[in-house]
Coordinates of C-alpha atoms and ligand atoms in Angstrom, one line a residue:
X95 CA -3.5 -18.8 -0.3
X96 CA -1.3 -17.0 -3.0
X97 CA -3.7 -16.2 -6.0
X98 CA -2.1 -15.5 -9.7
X99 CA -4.0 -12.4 -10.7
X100 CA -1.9 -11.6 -14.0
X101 CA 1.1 -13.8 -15.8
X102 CA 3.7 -14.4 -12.5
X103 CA 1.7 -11.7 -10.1
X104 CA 0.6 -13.5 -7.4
X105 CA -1.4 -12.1 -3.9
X106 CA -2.0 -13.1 -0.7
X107 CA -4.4 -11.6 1.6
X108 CA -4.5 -11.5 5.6
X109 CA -7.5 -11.7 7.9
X110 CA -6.0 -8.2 9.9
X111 CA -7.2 -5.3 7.6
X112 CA -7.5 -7.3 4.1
X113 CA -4.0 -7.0 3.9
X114 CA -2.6 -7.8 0.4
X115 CA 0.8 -9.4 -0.1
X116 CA 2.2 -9.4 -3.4
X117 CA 4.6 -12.1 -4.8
X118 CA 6.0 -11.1 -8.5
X119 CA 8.1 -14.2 -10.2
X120 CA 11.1 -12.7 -12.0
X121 CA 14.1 -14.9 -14.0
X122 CA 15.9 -15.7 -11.5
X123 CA 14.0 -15.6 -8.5
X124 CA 10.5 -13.7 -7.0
X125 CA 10.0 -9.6 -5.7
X126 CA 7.8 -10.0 -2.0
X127 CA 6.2 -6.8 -1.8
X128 CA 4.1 -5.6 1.8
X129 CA 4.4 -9.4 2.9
X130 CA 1.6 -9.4 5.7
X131 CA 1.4 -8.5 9.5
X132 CA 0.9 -11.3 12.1
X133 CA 3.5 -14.5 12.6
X134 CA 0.1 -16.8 11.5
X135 CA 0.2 -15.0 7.9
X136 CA 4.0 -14.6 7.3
X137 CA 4.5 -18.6 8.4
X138 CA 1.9 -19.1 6.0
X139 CA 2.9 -17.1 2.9
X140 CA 6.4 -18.5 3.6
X141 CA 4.7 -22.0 3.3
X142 CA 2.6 -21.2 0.0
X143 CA 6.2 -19.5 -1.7
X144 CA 8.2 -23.0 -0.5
X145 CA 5.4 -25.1 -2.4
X146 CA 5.3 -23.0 -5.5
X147 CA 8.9 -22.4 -5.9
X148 CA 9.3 -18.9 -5.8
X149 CA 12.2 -17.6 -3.6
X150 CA 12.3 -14.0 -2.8
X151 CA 15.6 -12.7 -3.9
X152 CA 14.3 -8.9 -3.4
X153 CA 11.4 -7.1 -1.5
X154 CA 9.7 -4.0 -1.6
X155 CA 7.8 -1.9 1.1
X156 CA 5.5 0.5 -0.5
X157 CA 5.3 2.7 2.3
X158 CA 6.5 3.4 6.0
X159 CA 3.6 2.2 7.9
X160 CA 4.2 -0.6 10.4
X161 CA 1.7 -2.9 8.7
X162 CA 3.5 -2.9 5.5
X163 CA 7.5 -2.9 6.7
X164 CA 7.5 -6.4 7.7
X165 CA 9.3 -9.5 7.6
X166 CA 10.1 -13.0 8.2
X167 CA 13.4 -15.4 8.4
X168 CA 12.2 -18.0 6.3
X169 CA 11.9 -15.0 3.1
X170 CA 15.6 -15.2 3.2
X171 CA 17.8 -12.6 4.4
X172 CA 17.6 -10.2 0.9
X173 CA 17.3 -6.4 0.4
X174 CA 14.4 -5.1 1.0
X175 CA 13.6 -1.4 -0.8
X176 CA 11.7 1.2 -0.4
X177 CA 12.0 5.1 -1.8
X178 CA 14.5 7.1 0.2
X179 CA 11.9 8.9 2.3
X180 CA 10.5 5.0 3.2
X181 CA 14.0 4.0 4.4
X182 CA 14.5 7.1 6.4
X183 CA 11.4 7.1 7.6
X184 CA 11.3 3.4 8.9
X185 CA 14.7 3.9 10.2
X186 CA 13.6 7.2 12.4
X187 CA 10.9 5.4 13.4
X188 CA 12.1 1.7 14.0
X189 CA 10.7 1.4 17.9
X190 CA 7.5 3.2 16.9
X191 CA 6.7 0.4 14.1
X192 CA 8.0 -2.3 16.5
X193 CA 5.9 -1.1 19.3
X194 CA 2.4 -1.2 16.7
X195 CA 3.6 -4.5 15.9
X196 CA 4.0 -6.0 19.0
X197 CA 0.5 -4.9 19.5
X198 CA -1.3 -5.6 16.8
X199 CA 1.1 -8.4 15.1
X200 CA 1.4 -11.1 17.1
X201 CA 3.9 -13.7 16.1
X202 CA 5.2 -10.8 14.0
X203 CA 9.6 -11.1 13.9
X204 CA 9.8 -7.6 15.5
X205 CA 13.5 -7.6 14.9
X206 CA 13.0 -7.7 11.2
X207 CA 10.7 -4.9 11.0
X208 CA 11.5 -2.2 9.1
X209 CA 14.7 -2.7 7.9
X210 CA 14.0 -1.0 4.2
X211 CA 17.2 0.1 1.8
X212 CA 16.6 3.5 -0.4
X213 CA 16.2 2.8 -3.6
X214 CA 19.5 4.5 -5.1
X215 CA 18.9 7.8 -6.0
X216 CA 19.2 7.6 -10.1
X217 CA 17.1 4.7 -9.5
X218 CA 13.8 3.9 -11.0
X219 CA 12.8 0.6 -11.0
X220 CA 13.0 -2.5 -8.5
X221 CA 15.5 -4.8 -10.0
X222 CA 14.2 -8.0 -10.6
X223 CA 15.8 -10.1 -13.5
X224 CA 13.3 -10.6 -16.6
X225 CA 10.5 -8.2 -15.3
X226 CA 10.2 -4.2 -15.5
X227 CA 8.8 -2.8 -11.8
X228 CA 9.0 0.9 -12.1
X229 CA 8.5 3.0 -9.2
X230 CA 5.8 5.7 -8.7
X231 CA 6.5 7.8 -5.9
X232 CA 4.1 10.4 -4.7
X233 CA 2.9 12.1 -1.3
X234 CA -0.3 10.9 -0.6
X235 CA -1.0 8.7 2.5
X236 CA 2.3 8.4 3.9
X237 CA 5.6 10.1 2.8
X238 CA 8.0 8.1 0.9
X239 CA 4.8 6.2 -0.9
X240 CA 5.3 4.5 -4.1
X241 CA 3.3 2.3 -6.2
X242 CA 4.6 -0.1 -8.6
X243 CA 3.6 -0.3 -12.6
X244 CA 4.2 -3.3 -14.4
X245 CA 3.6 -2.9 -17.5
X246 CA 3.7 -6.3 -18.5
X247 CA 1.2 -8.3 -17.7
X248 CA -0.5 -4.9 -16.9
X249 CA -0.9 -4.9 -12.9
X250 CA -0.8 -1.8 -10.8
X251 CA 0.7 -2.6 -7.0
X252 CA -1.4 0.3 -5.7
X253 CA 0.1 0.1 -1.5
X254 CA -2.6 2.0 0.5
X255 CA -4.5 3.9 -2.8
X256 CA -7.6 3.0 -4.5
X257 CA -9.2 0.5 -2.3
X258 CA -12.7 -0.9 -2.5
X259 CA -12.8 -0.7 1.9
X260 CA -11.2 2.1 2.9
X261 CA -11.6 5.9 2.1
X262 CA -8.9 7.9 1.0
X263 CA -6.9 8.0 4.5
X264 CA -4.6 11.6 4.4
X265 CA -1.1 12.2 6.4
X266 CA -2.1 14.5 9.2
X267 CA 1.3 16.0 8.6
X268 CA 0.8 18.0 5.4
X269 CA -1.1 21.3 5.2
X270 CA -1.9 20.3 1.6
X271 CA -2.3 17.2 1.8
X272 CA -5.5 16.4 0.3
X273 CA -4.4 18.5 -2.7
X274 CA -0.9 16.1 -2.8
X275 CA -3.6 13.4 -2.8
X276 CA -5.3 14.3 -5.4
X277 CA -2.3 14.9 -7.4
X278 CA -1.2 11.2 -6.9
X279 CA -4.6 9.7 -8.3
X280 CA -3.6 11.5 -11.5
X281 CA -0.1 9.9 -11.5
X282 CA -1.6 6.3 -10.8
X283 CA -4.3 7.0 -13.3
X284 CA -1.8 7.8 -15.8
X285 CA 0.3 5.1 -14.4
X286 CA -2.9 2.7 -15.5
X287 CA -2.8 4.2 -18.9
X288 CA -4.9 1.9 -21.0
X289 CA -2.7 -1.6 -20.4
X290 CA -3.4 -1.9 -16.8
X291 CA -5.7 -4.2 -16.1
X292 CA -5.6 -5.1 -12.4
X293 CA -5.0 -3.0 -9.7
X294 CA -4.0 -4.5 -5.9
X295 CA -4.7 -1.9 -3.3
X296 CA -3.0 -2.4 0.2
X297 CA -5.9 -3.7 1.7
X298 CA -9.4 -4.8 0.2
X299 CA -10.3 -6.2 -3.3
X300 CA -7.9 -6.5 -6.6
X301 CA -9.9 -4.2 -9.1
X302 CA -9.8 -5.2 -12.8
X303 CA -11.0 -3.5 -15.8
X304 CA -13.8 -0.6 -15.7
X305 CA -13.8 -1.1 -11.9
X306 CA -9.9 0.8 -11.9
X307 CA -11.4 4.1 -13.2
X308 CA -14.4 3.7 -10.6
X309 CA -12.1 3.1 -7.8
X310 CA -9.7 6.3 -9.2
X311 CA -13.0 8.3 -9.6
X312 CA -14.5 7.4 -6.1
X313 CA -11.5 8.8 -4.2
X314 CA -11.5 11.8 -6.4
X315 CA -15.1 13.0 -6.0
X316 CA -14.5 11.8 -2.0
X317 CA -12.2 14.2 -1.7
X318 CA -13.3 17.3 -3.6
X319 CA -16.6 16.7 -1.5
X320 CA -14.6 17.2 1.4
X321 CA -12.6 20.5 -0.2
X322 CA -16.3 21.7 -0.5
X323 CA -17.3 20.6 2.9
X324 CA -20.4 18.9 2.0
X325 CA -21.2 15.0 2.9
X326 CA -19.2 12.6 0.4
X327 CA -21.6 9.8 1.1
X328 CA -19.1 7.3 0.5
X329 CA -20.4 4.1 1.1
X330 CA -17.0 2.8 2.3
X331 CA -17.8 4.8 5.9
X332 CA -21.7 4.6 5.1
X333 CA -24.0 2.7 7.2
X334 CA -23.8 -0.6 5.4
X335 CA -20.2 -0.5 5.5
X336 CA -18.8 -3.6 7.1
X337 CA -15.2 -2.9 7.1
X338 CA -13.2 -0.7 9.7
X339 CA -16.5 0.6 11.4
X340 CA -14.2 0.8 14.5
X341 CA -11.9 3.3 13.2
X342 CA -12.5 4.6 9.5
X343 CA -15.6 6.9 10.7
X344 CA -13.0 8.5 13.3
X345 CA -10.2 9.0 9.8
X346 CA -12.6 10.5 7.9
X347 CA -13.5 13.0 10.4
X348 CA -9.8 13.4 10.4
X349 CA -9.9 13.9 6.8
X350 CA -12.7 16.5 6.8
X351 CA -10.8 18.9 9.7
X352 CA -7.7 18.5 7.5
X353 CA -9.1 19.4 4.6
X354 CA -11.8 22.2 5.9
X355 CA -8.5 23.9 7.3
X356 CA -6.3 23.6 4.1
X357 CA -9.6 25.4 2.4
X358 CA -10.5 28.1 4.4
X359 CA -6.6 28.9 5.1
X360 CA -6.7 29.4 1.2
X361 CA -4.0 27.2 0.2
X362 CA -4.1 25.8 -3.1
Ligands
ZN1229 ZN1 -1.8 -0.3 5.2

């Protein structure tokens, strides 16, 4: 079911992962950002837009993870962005994302994944007729991740930050990457400002209000309890946590090698 969180903002959530598709009505037609994973929740979405009228004259992929690249015929055969490093990435990386798919997805239209066009360079904002969607590009998560502001109605499209169910989840790739992340909560929290008033992560719950600067603060303090190698507590991998218990404890041991190496190696 597509849900209208803010004026024209609409979202969709999956069964796989709490999955968050979002649908953003412009003049002339609507912006399909991350639009879900398996065939079952693509047909479905594709049913929800035909009933409310939006058409999808332009989509986004916030970042170049197989879960977020995808696509389906009946979303109309339009450009799909992404930030340059999203569109090299996907395109480096096309069997990799198809392969995860085909595994994970099914039903998934594996020949439409990943086909994401670079934003042009001097560009900073998805074009969509009679809306402003600026682009926030940072390093954390994934490279080539970008969130997107609107500052009308006030809604933060977050991709794979600031989620109620899962931890911050680092790039193994980056010797600094924990530091990288930090420095993108500051860009999304400034991003927020003081007009934002709901933020959709990539997966999980849509934060509103107060609960934006908890969410923002909880990844902070989860990370600089890792920097200082004691126990974050979170209760996101705690023992009442209900989401990803088959695979989130194993990331955030991840995230505590990555960042206990970063630390004692002394780089800052
Ligand atoms: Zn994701």
């Amino acid at each position: 079911v597509l849900t209208e969180i803010a004026d024209g903002v609409f979202v969709r959530q999956s069964e796989f992962c709490l999955s968050n598709a979002i649908v953003v009505r412009g003049s002339d037609g609507a912006l399909l950002v991350d639009p879900g994973v398996n065939g079952d929740d693509l047909a479905e979405l594709a049913d929800d837009l035909e009933t409310m009228g939006l058409v999808p004259i332009v989509g986004f992929s916030t970042h170049p993870h197989w879960d977020h690249v995808l696509w389906d015929a009946r979303f109309g055969d339009v450009v799909r962005y992404g930030t340059r490093e999203c569109a090299e990435t996907s395109a480096a990386r096309i069997g990799e994302l198809r392969d995860r798919a085909a595994e994970e997805a099914p039903g998934a239209t594996l020949d439409l994944i990943g086909r994401i066009a670079a934003l042009p360079e001097s560009c900073t904002d998805v074009p969509l007729s009679g809306r402003t969607v600026q682009v926030v590009e940072h390093r954390a998560h994934a490279p080539g991740h970008a969130a997107l502001l609107l500052p009308e109605p006030g809604v933060l499209v977050a991709g794979d930050m600031l989620s109620d169910v899962e931890i911050p989840l680092l790039h193994p790739s980056g010797p600094v990457q924990d530091l990288e992340y930090l420095a993108a909560l500051d860009l999304l929290e400034a991003a927020c400002g003081t007009t934002v008033g709901a933020v959709v992560p990539g997966h999980g719950s849509v934060a509103r209000g107060p609960e934006i600067r908890s969410r923002i603060a909880a990844d902070r303090a989860y990370l600089q309890a890792l920097a200082e190698g004691v126990d974050p507590r979170d209760p996101r991998v705690g023992p009442d946590a209900s989401y990803g218990t088959d695979w989130l404890p194993g990331a955030h041991e991840s995230n505590a090698r990555l960042v206990a190496l970063r630390a004692s190696s002394g780089l800052m």
